Short mmCIF file of C-alpha atoms and ligand atoms in Angstrom, two decimals:
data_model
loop_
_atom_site.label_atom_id
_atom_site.label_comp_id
_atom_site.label_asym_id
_atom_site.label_seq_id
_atom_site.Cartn_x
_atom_site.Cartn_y
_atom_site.Cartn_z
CA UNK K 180 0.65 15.78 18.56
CA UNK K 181 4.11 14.12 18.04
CA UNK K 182 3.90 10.64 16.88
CA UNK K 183 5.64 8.03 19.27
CA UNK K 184 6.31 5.04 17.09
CA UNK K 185 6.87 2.47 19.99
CA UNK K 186 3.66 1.45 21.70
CA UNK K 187 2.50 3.75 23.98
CA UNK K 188 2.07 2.80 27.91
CA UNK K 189 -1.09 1.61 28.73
CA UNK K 190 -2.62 4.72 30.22
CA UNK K 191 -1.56 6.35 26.86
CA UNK K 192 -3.38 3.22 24.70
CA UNK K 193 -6.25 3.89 26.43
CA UNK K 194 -6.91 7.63 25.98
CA UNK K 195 -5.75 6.69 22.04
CA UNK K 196 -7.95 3.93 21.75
CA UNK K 197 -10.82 6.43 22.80
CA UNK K 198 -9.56 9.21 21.19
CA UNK K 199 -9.32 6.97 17.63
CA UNK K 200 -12.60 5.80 18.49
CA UNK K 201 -14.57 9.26 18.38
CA UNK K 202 -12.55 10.39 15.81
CA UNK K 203 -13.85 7.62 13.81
CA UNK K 204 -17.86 8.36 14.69
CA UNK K 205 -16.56 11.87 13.32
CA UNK K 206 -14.70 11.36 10.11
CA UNK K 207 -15.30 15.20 8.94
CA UNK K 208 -13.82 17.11 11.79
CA UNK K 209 -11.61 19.66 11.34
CA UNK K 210 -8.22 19.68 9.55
CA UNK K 211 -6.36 20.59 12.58
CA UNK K 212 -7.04 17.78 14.60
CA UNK K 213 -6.55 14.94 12.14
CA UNK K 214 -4.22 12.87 14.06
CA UNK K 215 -6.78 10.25 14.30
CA UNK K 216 -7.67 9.84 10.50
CA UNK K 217 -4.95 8.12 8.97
CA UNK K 218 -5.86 5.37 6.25
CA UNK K 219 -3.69 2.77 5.64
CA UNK K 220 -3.26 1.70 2.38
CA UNK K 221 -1.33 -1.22 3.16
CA UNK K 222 -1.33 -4.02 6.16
CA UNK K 223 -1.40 -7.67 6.19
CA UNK K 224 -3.28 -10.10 8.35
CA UNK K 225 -1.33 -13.43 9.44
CA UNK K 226 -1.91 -16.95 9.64
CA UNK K 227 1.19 -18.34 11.61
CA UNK K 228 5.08 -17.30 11.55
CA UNK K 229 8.18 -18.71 12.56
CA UNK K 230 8.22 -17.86 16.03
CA UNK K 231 5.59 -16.19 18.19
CA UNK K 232 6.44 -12.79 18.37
CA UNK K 233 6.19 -12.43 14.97
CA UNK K 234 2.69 -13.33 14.82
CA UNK K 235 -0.23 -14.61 13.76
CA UNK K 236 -1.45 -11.10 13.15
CA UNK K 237 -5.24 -11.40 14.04
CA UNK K 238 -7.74 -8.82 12.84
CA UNK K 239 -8.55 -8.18 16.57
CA UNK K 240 -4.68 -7.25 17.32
CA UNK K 241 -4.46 -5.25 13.84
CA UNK K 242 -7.37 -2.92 15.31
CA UNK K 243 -5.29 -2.71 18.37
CA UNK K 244 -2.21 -1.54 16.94
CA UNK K 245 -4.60 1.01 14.52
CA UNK K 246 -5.96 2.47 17.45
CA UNK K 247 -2.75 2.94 19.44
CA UNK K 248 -1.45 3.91 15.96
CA UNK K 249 -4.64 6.54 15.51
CA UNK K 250 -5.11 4.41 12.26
CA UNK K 251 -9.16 4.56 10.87
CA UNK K 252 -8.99 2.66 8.41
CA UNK K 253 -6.99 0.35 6.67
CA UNK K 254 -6.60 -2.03 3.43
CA UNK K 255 -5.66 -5.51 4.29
CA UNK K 256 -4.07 -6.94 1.17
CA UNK K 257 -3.76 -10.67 0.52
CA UNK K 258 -0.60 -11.91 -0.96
CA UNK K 259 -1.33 -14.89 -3.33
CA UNK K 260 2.19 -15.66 -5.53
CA UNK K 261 4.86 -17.63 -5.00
CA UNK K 262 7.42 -15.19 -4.20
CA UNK K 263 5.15 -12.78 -2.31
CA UNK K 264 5.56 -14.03 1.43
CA UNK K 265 6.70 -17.06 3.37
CA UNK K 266 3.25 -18.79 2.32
CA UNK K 267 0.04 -17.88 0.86
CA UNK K 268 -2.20 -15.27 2.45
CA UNK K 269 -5.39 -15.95 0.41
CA UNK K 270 -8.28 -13.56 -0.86
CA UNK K 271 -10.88 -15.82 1.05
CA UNK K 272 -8.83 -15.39 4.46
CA UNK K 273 -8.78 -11.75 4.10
CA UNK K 274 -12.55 -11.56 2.95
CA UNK K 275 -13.49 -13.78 5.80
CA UNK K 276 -11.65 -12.33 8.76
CA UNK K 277 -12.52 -9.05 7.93
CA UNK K 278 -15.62 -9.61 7.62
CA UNK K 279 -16.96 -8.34 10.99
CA UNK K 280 -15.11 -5.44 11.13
CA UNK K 281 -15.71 -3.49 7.62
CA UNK K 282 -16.25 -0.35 8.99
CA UNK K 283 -12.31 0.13 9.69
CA UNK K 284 -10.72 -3.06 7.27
CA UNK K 285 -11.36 -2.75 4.03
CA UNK K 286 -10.71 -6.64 1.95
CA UNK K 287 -8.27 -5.99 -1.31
CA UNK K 288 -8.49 -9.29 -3.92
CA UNK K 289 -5.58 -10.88 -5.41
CA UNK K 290 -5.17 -13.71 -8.19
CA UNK K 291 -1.33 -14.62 -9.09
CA UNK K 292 -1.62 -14.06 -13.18
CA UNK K 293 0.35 -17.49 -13.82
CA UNK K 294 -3.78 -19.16 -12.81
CA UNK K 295 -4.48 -17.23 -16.72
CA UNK K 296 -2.52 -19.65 -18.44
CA UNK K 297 -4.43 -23.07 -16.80
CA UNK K 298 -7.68 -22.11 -15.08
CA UNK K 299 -8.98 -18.45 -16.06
CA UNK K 300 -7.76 -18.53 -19.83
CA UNK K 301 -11.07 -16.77 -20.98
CA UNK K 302 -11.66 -13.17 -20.12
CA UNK K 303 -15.28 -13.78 -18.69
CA UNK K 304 -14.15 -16.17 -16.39
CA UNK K 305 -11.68 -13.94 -14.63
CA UNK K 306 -13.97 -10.90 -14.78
CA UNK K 307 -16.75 -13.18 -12.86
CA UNK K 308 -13.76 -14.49 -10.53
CA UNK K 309 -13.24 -10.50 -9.67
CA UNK K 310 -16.40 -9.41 -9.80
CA UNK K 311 -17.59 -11.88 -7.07
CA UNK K 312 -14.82 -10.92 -4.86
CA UNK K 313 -15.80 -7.39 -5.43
CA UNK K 314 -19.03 -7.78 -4.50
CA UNK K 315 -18.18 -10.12 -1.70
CA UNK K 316 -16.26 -6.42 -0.18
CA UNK K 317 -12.71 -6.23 -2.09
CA UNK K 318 -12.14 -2.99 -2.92
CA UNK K 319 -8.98 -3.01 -4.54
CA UNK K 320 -6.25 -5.55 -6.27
CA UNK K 321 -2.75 -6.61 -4.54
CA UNK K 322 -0.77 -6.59 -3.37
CA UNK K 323 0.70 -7.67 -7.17
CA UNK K 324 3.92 -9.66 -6.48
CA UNK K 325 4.30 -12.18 -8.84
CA UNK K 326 7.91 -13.02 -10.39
CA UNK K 327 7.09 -11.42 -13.65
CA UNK K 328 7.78 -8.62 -15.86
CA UNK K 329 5.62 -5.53 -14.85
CA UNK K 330 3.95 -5.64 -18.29
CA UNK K 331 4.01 -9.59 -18.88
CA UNK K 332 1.28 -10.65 -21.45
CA UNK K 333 -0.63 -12.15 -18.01
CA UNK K 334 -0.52 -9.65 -15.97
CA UNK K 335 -1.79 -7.00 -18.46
CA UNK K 336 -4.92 -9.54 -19.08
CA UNK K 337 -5.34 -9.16 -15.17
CA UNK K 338 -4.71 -5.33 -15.49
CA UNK K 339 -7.25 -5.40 -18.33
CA UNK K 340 -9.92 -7.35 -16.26
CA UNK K 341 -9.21 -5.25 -12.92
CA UNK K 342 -10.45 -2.12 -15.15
CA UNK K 343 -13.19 -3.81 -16.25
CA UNK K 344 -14.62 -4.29 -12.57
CA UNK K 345 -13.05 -1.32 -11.45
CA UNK K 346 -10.27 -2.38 -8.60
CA UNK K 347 -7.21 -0.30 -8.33
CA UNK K 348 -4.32 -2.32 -8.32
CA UNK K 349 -1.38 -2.20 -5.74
CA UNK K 350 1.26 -3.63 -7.37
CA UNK K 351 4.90 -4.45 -5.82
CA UNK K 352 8.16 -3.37 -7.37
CA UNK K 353 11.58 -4.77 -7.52
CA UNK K 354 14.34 -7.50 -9.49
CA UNK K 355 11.55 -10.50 -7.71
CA UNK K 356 8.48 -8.80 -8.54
CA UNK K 357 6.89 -7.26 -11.34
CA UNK K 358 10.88 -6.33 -12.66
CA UNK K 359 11.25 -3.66 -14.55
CA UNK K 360 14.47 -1.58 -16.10
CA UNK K 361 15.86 1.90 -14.83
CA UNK K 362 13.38 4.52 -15.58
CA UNK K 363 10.57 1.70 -15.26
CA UNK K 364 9.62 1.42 -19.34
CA UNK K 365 7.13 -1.70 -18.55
CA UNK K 366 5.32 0.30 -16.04
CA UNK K 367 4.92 3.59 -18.65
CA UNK K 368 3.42 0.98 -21.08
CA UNK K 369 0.79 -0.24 -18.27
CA UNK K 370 0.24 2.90 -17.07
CA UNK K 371 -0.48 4.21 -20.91
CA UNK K 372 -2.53 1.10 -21.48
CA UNK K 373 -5.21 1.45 -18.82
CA UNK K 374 -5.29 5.02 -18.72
CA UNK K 375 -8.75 4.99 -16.30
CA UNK K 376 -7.43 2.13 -14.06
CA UNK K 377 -5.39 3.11 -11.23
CA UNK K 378 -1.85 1.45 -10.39
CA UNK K 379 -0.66 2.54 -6.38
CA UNK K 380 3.06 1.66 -6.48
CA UNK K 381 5.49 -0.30 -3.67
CA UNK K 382 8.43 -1.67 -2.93
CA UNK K 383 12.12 -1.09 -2.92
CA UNK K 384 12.34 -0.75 -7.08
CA UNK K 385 10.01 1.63 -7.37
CA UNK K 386 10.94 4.00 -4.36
CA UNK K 387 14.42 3.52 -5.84
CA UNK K 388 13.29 5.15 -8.98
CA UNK K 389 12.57 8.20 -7.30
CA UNK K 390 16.13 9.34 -7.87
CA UNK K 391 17.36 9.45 -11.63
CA UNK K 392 20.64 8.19 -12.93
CA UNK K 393 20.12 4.56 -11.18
CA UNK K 394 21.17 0.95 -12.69
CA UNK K 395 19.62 -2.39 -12.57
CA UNK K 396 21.03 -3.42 -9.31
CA UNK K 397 19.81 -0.37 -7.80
CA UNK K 398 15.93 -1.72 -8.45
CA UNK K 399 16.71 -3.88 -5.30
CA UNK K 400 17.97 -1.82 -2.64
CA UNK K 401 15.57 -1.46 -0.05
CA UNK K 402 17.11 1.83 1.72
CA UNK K 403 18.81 3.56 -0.75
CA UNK K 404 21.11 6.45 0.56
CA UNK K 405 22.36 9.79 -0.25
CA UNK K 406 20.89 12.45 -1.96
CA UNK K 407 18.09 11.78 -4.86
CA UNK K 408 19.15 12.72 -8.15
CA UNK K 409 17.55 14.74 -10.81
CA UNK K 410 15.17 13.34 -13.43
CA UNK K 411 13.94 10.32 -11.08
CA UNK K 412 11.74 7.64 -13.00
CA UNK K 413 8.91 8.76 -10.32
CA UNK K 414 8.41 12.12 -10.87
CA UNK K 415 8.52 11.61 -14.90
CA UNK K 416 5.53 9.23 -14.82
CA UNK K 417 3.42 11.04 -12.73
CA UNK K 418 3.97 14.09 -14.71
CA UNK K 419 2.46 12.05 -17.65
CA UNK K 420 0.35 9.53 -15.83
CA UNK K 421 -2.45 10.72 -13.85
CA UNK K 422 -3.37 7.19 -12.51
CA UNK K 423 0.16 6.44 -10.97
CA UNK K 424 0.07 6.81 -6.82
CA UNK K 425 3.04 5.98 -4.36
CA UNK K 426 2.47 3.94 -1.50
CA UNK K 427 4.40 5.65 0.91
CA UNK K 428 4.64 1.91 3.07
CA UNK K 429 7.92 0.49 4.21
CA UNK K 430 10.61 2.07 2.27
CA UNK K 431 8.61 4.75 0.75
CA UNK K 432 9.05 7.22 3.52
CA UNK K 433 12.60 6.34 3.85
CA UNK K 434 12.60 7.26 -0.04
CA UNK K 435 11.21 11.08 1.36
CA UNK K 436 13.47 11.29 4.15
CA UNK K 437 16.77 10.16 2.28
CA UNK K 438 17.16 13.71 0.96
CA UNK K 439 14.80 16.17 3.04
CA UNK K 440 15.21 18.79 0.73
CA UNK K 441 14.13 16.95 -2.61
CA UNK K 442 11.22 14.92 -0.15
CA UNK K 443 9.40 17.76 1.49
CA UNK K 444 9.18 19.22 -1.86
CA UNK K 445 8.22 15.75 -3.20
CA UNK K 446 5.49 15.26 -0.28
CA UNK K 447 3.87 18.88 -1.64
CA UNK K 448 3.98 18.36 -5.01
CA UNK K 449 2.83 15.33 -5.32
CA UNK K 450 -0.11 15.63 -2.34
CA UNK K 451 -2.88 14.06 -4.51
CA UNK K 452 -0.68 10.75 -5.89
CA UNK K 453 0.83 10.00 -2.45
CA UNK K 454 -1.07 7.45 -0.06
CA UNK K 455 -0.11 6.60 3.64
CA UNK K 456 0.73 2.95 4.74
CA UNK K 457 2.69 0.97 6.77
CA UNK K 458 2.65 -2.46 5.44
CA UNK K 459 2.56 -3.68 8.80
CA UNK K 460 2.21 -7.59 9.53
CA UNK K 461 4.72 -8.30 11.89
CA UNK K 462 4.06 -8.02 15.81
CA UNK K 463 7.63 -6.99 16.36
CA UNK K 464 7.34 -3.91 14.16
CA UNK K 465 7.99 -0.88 16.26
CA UNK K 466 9.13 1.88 13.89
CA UNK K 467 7.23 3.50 11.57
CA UNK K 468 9.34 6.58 9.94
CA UNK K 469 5.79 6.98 7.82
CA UNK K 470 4.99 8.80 10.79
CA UNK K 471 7.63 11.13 11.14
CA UNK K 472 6.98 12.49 7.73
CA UNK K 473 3.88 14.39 9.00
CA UNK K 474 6.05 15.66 12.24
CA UNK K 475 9.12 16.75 10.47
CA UNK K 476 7.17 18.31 7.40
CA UNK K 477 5.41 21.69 7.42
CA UNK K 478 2.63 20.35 4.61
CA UNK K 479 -0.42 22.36 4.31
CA UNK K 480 -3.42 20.89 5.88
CA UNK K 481 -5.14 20.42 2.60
CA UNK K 482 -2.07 18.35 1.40
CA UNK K 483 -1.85 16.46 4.51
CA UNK K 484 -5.18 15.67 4.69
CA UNK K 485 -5.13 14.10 0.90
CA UNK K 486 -2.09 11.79 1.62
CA UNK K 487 -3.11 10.36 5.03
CA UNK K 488 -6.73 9.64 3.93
CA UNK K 489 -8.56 11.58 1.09
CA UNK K 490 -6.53 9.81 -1.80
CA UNK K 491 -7.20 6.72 -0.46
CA UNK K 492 -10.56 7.21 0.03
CA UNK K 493 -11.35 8.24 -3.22
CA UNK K 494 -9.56 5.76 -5.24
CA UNK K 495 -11.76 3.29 -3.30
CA UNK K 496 -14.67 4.38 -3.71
CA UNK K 497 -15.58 5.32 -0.09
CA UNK K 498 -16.51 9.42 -0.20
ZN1 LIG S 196 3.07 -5.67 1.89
#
């Protein structure tokens, strides 16, 4: 079935409302029909906005848009730093709204690093902070947006306790977040220095770096163009790091569709470190090109299959 990105009419919304409903009840149906099964590894639940079309994103109108979307499941990431959003979207709010519906939202955690260096200076502390939100349903850690070097003394503390209780981290990329240099050096030396944790990458700097031969500036172009370039940053670390994933959310299908060629190719290759989302939190989002990458691409069902839910799956814990 071809993917309409608008919302559908509401004849359609109904028969895909049903239709994501069953498929839901039947999460091991076959590979042919899996329309219905995407995961999402990244949306955001609202508190208020600047004007009402933009939100607040409820949990009850995020199910709405999954089902019209044929969306299962999704993770609903807080965003706790600074420089993350227009205002805090905290780890309780996400644990608490989603709290009725954990069958389809799955909580992620988030603590901005800068709280190590006044409040949780001791590991134990922060392990127990973690661990409690764990066990109170968070799955996973980020989204990681804090104004600070990818491999900042804090944040590798927070890295360090995150392996200890087990929560992949979804970390944000670009010259506000988590900077890094072409060819992303910090994130080799996290990525070498928690070998067992895994680290699901986003945002403009790191789809950037899937194309080699880029310069500092580049790290903060949202939708880069032209063709990608051999010996991308990307491809390098994922050949050595088998706990990297890409978050294929906001730009990172625009990063596979920039250069079909190199993308299709990309999408294959890299089937079991790739991970549908969105990162949808805005009501007046309407196109999602993460759709179109499963329309215009020819992947084998096995590939598809690990991309728009296995991988996701797995790394949390749910098969
Ligand atoms: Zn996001």
């Amino acid at each position: 079935m071809t993917h309409t990105p608008n919302f559908p009419s509401r004849r359609a919304f109904v028969g895909q409302s049903l239709a994501a409903s069953l498929a839901f009840a039947m999460p091991t149906r076959a590979a042919t029909s899996i329309e219905s099964d995407y995961f999402d590894i990244h949306v955001h639940l609202t508190q208020g906005w600047f004007g009402e079309e933009h939100g607040p994103l409820t949990a009850a109108q995020l199910l709405r848009w999954m089902d019209a979307h044929h969306i299962a499941m999704a993770a609903v990431l807080p965003l706790v730093s600074p420089e993350a959003f227009w205002y805090p979207v905290t780890t309780e709010y996400v644990l608490r709204e989603t709290a009725a519906h954990r069958d389809r939202l799955v909580p992620f955690c988030a603590i901005d690093p800068r709280a190590l260096t006044t409040h949780l200076i001791e590991k134990q502390p922060l392990v127990d902070m973690l661990r409690r939100y764990r066990d109170a349903g968070a799955l996973g850690f980020g989204e990681h947006k804090p104004r600070l070097a990818i491999d900042d003394p804090l944040s590798m503390r927070l890295y360090e306790a995150c392996n200890e209780v087990r929560l992949p981290v979804l970390f944000h990329l670009d010259n506000q977040a988590n900077m890094d240099r072409p060819g992303l050096p910090g994130l080799a030396k996290v990525l070498g220095s928690f070998p067992d944790l895994a680290f699901i990458g986003h945002g403009k700097g790191w789809w950037s770096s899937i194309s080699g031969g880029i310069t500092q500036a580049d790290l903060h172009v949202g939708y880069p163009k032209g063709p990608v370039q051999p010996r991308g940053a990307i491809d390098a670390l994922m050949d050595e790091f088998a706990n990297l994933y890409g978050d294929l959310s906001s730009s990172g299908a625009h990063a596979i569709l920039r250069d079909r060629k190199f993308g299709e190719g990309f999408l294959k290759r890299r089937a079991e470190q790739l991970l549908f989302g969105t990162d949808y939190y805005d009501l007046t989002q309407r196109d999602f090109q993460q759709f179109q990458l499963f329309d215009d691409f020819q992947l084998p069902a096995a590939a598809r299959l690990q991309i728009t839910r296995d991988n996701a799956r797995r790394l949390l814990g749910l098969t």
